[in-house]
Tab-separated table of C-alpha atoms and ligand atoms in Angstrom:
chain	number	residue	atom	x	y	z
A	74	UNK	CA	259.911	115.682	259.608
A	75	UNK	CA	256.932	114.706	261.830
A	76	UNK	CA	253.689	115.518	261.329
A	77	UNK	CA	252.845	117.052	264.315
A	78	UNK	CA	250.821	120.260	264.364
A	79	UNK	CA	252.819	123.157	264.291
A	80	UNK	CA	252.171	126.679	266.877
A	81	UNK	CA	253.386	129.430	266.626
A	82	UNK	CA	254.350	130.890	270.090
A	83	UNK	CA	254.631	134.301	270.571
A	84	UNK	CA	256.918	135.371	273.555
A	85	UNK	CA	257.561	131.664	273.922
A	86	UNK	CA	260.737	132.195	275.467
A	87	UNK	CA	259.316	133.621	278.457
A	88	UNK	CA	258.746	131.786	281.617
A	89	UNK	CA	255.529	130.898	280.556
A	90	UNK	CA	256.127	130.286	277.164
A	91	UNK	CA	259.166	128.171	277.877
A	92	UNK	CA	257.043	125.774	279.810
A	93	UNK	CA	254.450	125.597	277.331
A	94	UNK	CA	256.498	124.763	274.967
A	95	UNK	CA	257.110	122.013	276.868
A	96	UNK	CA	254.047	121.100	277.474
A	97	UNK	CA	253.190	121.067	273.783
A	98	UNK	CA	255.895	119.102	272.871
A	99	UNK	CA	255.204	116.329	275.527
A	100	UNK	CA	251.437	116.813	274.284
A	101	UNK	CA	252.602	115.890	270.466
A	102	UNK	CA	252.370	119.480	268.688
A	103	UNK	CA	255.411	121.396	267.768
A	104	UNK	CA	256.532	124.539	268.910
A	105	UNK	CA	257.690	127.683	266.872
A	106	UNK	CA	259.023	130.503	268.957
A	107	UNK	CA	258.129	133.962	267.772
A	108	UNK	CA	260.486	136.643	270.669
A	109	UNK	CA	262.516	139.176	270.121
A	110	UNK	CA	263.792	137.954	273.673
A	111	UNK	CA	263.357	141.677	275.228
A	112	UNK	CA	262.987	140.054	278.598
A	113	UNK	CA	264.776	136.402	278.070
A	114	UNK	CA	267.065	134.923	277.272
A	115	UNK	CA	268.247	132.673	274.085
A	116	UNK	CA	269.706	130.038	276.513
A	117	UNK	CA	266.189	128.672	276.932
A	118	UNK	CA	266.365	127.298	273.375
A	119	UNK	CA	269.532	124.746	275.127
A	120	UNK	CA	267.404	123.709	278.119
A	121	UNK	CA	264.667	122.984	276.032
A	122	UNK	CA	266.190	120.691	274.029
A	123	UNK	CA	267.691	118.902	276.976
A	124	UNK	CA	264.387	118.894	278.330
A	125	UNK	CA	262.399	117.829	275.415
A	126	UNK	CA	264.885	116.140	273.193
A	127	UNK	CA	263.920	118.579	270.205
A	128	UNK	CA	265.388	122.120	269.823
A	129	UNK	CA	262.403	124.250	269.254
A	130	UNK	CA	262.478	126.375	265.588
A	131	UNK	CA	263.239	130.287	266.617
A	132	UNK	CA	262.101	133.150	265.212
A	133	UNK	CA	264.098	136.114	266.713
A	134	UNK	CA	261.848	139.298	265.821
A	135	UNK	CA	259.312	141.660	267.216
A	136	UNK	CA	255.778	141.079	267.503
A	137	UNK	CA	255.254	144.828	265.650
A	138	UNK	CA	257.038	143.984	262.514
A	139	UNK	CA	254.403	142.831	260.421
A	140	UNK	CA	256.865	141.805	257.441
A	141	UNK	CA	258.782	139.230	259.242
A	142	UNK	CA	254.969	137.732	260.900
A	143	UNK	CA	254.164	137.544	257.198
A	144	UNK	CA	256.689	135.858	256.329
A	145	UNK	CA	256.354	133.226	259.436
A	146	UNK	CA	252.818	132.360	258.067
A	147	UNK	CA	254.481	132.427	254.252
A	148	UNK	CA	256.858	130.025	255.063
A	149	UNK	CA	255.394	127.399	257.590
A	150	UNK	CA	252.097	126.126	257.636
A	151	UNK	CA	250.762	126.963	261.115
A	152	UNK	CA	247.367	125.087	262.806
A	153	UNK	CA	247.172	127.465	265.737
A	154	UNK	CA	248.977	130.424	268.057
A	155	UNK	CA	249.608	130.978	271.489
A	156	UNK	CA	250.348	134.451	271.792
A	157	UNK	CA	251.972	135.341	275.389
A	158	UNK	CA	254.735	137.937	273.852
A	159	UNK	CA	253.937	141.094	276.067
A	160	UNK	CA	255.410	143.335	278.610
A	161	UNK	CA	253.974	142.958	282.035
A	162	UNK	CA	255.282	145.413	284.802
A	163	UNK	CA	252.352	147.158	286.282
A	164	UNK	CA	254.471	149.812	287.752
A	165	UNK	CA	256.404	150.759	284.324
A	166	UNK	CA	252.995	150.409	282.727
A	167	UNK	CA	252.201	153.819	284.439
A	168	UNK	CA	255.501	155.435	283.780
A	169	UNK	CA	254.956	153.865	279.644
A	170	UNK	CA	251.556	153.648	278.845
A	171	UNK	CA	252.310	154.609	275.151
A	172	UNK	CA	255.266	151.555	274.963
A	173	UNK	CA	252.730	149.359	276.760
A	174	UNK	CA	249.885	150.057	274.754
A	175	UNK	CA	252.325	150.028	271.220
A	176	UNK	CA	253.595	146.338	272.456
A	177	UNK	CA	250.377	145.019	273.778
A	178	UNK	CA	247.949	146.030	271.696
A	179	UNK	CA	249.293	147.241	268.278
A	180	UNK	CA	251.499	144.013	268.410
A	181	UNK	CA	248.472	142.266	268.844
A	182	UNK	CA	246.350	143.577	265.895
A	183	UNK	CA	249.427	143.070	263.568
A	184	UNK	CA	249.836	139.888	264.584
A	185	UNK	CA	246.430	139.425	263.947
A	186	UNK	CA	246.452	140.908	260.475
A	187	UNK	CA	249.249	138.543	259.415
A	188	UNK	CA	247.385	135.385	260.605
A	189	UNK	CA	244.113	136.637	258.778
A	190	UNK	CA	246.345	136.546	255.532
A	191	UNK	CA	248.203	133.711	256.396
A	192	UNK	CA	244.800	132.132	256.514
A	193	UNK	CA	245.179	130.810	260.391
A	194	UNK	CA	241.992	131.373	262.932
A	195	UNK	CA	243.280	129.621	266.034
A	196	UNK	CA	244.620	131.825	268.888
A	197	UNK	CA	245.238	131.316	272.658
A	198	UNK	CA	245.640	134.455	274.365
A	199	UNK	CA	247.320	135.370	277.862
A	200	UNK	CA	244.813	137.630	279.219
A	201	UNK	CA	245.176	138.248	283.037
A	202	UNK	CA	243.474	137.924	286.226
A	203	UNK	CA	244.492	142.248	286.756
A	204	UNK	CA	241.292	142.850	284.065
A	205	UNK	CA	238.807	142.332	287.073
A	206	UNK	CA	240.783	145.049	289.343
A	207	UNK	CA	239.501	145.073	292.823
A	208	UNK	CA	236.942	142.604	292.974
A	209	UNK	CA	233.775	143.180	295.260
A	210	UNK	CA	234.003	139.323	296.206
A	211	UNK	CA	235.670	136.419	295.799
A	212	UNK	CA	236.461	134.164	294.597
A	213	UNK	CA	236.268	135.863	290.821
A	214	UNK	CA	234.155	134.296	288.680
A	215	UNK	CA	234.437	134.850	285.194
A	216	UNK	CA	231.243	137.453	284.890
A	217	UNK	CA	232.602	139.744	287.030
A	218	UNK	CA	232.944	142.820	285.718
A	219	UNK	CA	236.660	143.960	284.193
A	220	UNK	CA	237.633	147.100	285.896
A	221	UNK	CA	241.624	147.135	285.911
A	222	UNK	CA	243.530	149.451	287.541
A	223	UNK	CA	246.523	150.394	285.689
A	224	UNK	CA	247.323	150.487	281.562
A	225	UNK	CA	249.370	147.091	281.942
A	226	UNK	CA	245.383	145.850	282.643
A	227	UNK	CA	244.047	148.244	280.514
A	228	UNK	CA	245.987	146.786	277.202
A	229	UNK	CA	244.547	143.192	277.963
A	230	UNK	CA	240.807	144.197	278.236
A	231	UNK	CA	241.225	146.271	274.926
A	232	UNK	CA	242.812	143.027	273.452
A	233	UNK	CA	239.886	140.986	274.842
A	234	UNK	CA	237.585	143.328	272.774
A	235	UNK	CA	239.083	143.412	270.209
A	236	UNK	CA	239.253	139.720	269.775
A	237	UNK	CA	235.428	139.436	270.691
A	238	UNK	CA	235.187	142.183	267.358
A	239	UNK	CA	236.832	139.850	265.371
A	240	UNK	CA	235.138	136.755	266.206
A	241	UNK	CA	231.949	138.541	265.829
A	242	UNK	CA	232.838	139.594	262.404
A	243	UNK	CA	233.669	136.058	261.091
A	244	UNK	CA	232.485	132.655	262.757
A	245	UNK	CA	236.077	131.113	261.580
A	246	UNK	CA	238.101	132.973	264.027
A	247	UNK	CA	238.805	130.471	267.443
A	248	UNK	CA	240.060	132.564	270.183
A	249	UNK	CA	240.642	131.277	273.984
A	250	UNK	CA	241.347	134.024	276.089
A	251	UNK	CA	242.986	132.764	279.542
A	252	UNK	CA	243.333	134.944	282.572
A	253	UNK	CA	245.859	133.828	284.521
A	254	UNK	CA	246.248	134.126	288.195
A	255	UNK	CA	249.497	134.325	290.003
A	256	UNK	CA	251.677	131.634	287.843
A	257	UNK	CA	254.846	130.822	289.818
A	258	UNK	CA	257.133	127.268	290.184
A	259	UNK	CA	259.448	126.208	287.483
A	260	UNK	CA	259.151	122.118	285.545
A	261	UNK	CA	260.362	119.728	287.537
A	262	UNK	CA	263.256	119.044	286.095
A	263	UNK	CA	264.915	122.324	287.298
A	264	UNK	CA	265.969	123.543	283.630
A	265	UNK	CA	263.503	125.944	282.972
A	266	UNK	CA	262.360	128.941	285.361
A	267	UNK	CA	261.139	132.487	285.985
A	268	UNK	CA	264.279	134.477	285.430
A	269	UNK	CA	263.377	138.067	286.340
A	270	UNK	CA	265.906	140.874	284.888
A	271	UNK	CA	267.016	143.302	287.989
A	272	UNK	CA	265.209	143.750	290.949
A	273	UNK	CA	262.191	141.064	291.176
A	274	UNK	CA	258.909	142.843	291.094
A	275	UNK	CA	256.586	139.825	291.486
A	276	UNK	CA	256.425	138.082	295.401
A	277	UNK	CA	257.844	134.169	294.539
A	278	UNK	CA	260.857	134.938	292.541
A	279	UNK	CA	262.068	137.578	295.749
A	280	UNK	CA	261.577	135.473	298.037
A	281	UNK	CA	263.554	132.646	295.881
A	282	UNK	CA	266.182	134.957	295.611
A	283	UNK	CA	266.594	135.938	299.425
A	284	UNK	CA	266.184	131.977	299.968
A	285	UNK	CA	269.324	131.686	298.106
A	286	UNK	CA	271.493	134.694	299.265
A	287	UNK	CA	270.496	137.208	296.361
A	288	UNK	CA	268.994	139.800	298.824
A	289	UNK	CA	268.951	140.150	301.931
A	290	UNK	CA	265.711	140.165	303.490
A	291	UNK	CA	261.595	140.361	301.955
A	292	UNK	CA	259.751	143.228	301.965
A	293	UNK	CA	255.715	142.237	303.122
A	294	UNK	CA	254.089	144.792	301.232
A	295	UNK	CA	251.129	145.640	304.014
A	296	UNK	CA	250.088	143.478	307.196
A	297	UNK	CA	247.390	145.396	307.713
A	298	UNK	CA	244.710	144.183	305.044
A	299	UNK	CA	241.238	142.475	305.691
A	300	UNK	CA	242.685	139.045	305.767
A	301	UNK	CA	243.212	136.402	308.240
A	302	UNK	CA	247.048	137.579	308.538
A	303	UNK	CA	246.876	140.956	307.310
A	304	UNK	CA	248.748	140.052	304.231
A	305	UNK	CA	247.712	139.947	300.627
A	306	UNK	CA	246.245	136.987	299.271
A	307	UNK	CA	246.468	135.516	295.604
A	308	UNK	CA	245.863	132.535	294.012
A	309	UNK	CA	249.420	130.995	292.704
A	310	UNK	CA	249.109	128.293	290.657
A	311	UNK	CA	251.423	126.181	289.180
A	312	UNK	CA	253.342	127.331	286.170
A	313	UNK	CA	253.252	123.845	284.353
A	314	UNK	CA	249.608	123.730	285.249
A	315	UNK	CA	249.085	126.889	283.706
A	316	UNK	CA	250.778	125.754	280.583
A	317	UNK	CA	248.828	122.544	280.380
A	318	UNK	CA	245.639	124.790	280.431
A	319	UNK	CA	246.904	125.698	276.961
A	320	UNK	CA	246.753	122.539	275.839
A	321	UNK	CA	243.229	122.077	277.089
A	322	UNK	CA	242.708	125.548	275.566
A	323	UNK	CA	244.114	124.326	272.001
A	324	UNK	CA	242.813	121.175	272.344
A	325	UNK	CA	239.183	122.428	273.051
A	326	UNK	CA	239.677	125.062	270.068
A	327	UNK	CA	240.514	122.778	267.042
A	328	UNK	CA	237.813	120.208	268.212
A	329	UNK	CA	234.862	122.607	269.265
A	330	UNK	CA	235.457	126.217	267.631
A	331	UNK	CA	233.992	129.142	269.326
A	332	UNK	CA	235.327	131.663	271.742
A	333	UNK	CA	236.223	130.808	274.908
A	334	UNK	CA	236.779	133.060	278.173
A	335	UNK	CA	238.618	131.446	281.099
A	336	UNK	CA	240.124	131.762	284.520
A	337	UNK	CA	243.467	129.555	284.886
A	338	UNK	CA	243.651	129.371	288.584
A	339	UNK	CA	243.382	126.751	291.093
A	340	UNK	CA	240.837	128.470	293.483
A	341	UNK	CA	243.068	128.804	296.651
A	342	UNK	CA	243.968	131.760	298.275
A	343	UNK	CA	247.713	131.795	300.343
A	344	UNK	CA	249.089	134.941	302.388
A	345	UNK	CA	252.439	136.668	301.999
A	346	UNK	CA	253.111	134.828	305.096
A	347	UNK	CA	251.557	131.710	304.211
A	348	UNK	CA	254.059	131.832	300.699
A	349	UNK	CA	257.333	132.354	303.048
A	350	UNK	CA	256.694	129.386	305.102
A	351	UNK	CA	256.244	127.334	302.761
A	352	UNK	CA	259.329	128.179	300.920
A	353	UNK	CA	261.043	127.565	304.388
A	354	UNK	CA	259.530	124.629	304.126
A	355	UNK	CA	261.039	123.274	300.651
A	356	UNK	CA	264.091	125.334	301.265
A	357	UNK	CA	265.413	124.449	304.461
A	358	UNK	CA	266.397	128.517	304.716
A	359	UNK	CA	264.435	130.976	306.608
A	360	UNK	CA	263.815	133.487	304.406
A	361	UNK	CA	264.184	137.284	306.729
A	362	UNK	CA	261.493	139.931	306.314
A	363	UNK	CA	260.696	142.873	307.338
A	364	UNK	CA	256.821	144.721	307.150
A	365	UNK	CA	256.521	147.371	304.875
A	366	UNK	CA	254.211	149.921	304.032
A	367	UNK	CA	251.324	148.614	300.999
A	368	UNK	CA	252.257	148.727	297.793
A	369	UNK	CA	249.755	151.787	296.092
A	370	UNK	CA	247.427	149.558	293.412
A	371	UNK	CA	247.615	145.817	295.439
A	372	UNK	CA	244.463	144.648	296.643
A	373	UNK	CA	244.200	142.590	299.494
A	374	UNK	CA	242.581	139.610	298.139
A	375	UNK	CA	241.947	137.814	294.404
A	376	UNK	CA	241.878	134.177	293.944
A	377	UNK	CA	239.564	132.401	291.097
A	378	UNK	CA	236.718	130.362	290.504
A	379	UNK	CA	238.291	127.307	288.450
A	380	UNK	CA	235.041	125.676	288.034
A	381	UNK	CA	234.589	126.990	284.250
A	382	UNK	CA	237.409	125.713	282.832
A	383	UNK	CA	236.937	122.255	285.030
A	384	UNK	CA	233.812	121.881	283.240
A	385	UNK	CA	234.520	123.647	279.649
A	386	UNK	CA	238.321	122.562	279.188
A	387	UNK	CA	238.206	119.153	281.414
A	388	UNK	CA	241.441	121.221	282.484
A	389	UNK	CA	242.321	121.472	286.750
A	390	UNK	CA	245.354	122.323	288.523
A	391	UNK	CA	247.173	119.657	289.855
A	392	UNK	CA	250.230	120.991	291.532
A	393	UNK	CA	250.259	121.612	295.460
A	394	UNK	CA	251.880	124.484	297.063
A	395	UNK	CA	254.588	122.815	298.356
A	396	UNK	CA	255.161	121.476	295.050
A	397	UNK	CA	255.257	125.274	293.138
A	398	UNK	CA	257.567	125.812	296.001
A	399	UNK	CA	259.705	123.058	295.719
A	400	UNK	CA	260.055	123.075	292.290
A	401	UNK	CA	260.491	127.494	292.252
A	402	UNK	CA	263.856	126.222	294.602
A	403	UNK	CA	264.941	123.462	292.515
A	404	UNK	CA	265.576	126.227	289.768
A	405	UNK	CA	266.829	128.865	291.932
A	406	UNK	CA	268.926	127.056	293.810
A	407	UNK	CA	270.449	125.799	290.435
A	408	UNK	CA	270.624	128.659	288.365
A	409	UNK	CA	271.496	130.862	291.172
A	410	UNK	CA	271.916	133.324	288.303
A	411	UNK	CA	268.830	132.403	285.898
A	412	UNK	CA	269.700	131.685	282.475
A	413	UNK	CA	273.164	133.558	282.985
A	414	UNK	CA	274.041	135.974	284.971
A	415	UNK	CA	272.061	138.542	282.947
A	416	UNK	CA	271.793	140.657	285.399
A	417	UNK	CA	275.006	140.502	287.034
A	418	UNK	CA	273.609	141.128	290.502
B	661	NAD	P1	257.902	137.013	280.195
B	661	NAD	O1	258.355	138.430	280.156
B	661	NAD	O2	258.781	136.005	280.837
B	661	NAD	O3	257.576	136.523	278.711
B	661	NAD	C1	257.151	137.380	277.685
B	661	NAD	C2	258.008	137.132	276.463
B	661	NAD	O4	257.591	138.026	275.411
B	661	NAD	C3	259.499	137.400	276.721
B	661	NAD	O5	260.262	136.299	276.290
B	661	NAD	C4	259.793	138.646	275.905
B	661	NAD	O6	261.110	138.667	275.400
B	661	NAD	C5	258.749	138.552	274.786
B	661	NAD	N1	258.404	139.842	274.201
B	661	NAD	C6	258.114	141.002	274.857
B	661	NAD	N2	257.866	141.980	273.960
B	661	NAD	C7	257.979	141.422	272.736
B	661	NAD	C8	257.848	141.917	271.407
B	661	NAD	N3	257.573	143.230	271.190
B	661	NAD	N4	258.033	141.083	270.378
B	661	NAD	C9	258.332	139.776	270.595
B	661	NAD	N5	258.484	139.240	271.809
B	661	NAD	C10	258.313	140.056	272.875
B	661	NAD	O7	256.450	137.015	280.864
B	661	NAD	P2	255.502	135.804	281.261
B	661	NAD	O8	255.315	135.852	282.728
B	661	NAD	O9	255.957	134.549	280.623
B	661	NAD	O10	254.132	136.315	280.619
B	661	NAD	C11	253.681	135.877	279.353
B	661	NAD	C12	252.330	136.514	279.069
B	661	NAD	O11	251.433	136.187	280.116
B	661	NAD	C13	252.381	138.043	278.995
B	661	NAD	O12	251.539	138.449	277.947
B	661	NAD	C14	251.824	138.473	280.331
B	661	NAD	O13	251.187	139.723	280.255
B	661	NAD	C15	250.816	137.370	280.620
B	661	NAD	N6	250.548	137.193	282.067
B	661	NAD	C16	251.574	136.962	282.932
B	661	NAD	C17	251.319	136.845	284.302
B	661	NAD	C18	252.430	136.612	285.295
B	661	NAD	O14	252.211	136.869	286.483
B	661	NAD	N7	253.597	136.126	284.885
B	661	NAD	C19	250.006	136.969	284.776
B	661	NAD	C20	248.984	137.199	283.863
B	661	NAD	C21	249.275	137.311	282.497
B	662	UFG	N1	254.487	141.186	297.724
B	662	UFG	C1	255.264	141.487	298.837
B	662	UFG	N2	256.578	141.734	298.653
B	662	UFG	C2	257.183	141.698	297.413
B	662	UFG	C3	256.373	141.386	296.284
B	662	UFG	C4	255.029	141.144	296.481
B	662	UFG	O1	254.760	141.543	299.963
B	662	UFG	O2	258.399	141.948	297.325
B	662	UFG	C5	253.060	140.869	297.926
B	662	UFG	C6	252.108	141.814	297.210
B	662	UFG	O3	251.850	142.950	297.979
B	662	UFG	C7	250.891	140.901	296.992
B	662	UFG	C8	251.514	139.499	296.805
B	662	UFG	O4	252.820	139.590	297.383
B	662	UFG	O5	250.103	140.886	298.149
B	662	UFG	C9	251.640	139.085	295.348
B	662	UFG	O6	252.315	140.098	294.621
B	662	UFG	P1	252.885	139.845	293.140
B	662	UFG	O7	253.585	141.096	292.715
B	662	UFG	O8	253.677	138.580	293.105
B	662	UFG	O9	251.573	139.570	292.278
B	662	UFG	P2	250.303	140.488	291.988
B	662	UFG	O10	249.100	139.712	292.445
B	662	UFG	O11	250.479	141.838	292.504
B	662	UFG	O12	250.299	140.589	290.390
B	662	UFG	C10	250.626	139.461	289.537
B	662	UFG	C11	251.269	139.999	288.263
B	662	UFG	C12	250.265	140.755	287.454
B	662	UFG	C13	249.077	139.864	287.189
B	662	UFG	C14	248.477	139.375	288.484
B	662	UFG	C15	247.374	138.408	288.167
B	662	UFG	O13	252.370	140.833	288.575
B	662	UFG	O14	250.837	141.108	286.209
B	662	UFG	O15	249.475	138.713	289.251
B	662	UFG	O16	246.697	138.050	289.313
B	662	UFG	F1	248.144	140.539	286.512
């Protein structure tokens, strides 16, 4: 055994979990996976270890069942967690608020619970560009007032709270809380990826998937918004970035304390349009689209202002456009089928 740190990572089988468990691994700390794999898949754990040369330790459980999180903290000695496990599909967050709410929230505060008994204070936490709802200007600084739109937004401000309740209640608490913009891209290496179950919801892995003869043909949700094509605009950033901002994140917690609130994003805005040519671009394939009506909640524009965690994290995204997009095809166009054919589609 090594004496790296060990972190617990909730949901760390996820796409973004999976690459920051990479990323902590190449960074020296090792990973614990806490998922009860609800939307992945346990082949992960495989490409992981051909990717890292360790298997990561797997916990298979729920975030809810406060027994087996006691026991996690029982039996391992744990420096810090990264807690991603969550379900985030704004649409079915209308039709569930109650399941959203249960896993987001309540999962939350009993993971909480069993880290104040198991006597650990360190937590990273995937909050979400979606708390700052329509913005009145961009690019979204981190001041800007929350005001999100659906209960899939709703459950991260309340867990933002409730984490600024705890570490006003007791200076030992350490709590990052990242909000993410619009992580898409897959490691380099092509083993590990976004692997959406049915129908693709989010605008990278569709196109990726009509690139490589999944569906037929993209749906451009709105050309009619107030930007320079008419098409939405979002800050994508780099999905190994984004997990090396948890590094940063971790790193900055153990050595400074305190609680930390930060936009991962890279401070670019790209169209819908902008997105499918430059998959053309890294695919060879033209990807066929067709204009559709808006999608009711989208907003037409939300990209960040990185500068805070620049300064505060010494944390910036690296990773080019053409790179997310050249590395989202290197995975596609390898897994045609994800992790396995999950989906059967
Ligand atoms: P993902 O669905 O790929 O990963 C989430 C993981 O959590 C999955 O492996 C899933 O099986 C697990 N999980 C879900 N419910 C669980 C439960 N009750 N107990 C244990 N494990 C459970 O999603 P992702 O894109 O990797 O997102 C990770 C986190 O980042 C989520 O909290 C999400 O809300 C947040 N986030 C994501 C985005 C994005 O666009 N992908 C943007 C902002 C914030
Ligand atoms: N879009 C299409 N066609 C599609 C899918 C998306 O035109 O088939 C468009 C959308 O209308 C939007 C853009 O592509 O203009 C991006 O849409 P995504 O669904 O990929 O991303 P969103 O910005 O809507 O939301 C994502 C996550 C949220 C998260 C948010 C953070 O889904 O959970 O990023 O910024 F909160």
């Amino acid at each position: 055994m090594s004496d790296a740190s060990n972190i617990l990572v909730t949901g760390g089988a996820g796409f973004i979990g999976a690459h920051t468990c990479e990323a902590l691994v190449r960074a020296g700390f090792r990973p614990v996976i806490y998922d009860n794999l609800s939307n992945s898949n346990a082949a992960v754990l495989d490409r992981l270890e051909r990717l890292t040369g360790s298997r990561p330790a797997f916990i298979h459980a729920d975030i809810r069942d406060a027994h087996q999180l006691e026991r996690v903290f029982t039996d391992t000695s744990f420096d810090a967690v990264i807690h991603l496990a969550g379900l985030k599909a704004v649409g079915e967050s209308v039709e569930q608020p109650l399941h959203y709410y249960d896993v987001n929230v309540t999962g939350t505060l009993t993971l909480l619970a069993a880290m104040r008994q198991g006597n650990v204070r360190t937590l990273v936490f995937s909050s979400s560009a979606t708390v700052y709802g329509d913005p009145a200007t961009v690019p979204i600084h981190e001041d800007f007032p929350r005001q999100p739109t659906n209960p899939y937004g709703r459950t991260k401000m309340v867990v933002e709270d409730i984490l600024a309740d705890l570490a006003g209640s007791d200076p030992d608490w350490r709590f990052a809380l990242l909000r993410y913009f619009n992580p898409i891209g897959a490691h380099e290496s092509g083993l590990i990826g976004e692997d959406p179950s049915g129908i693709p919801g989010n605008l990278l892995p569709y196109v990726a998937q009509v690139a490589v003869g999944r569906r037929q043909e993209l749906s451009v949700f709105g050309n009619d918004y107030p930007t320079p094509d008419g098409t939405g605009v979002r800050d994508y950033i780099h999905v190994v970035d984004l997990a090396e901002g948890h590094i940063a994140a971790l790193t900055h917690l153990t050595a400074q304390g305190g609680f930390v609130t930060t936009n991962l994003g890279t401070g670019n805005g790209f169209s819908v349009l902008e997105i499918v040519q430059a998959f053309e671009r890294a695919s060879g394939r033209r990807i066929p689209l067709r204009f559709a009506p808006r999608r009711p909640g989208d907003i037409a524009a939300c990209y960040a202002d990185p500068s805070h965690a620049n300064r505060l994290l010494g944390w910036k995204a690296l990773r080019d456009i053409d790179t997310m997009c050249a590395d989202a095809w290197r995975w596609q166009s390898r897994n045609p089928h994800g992790y396995g054919g999950k989906d059967g589609s």
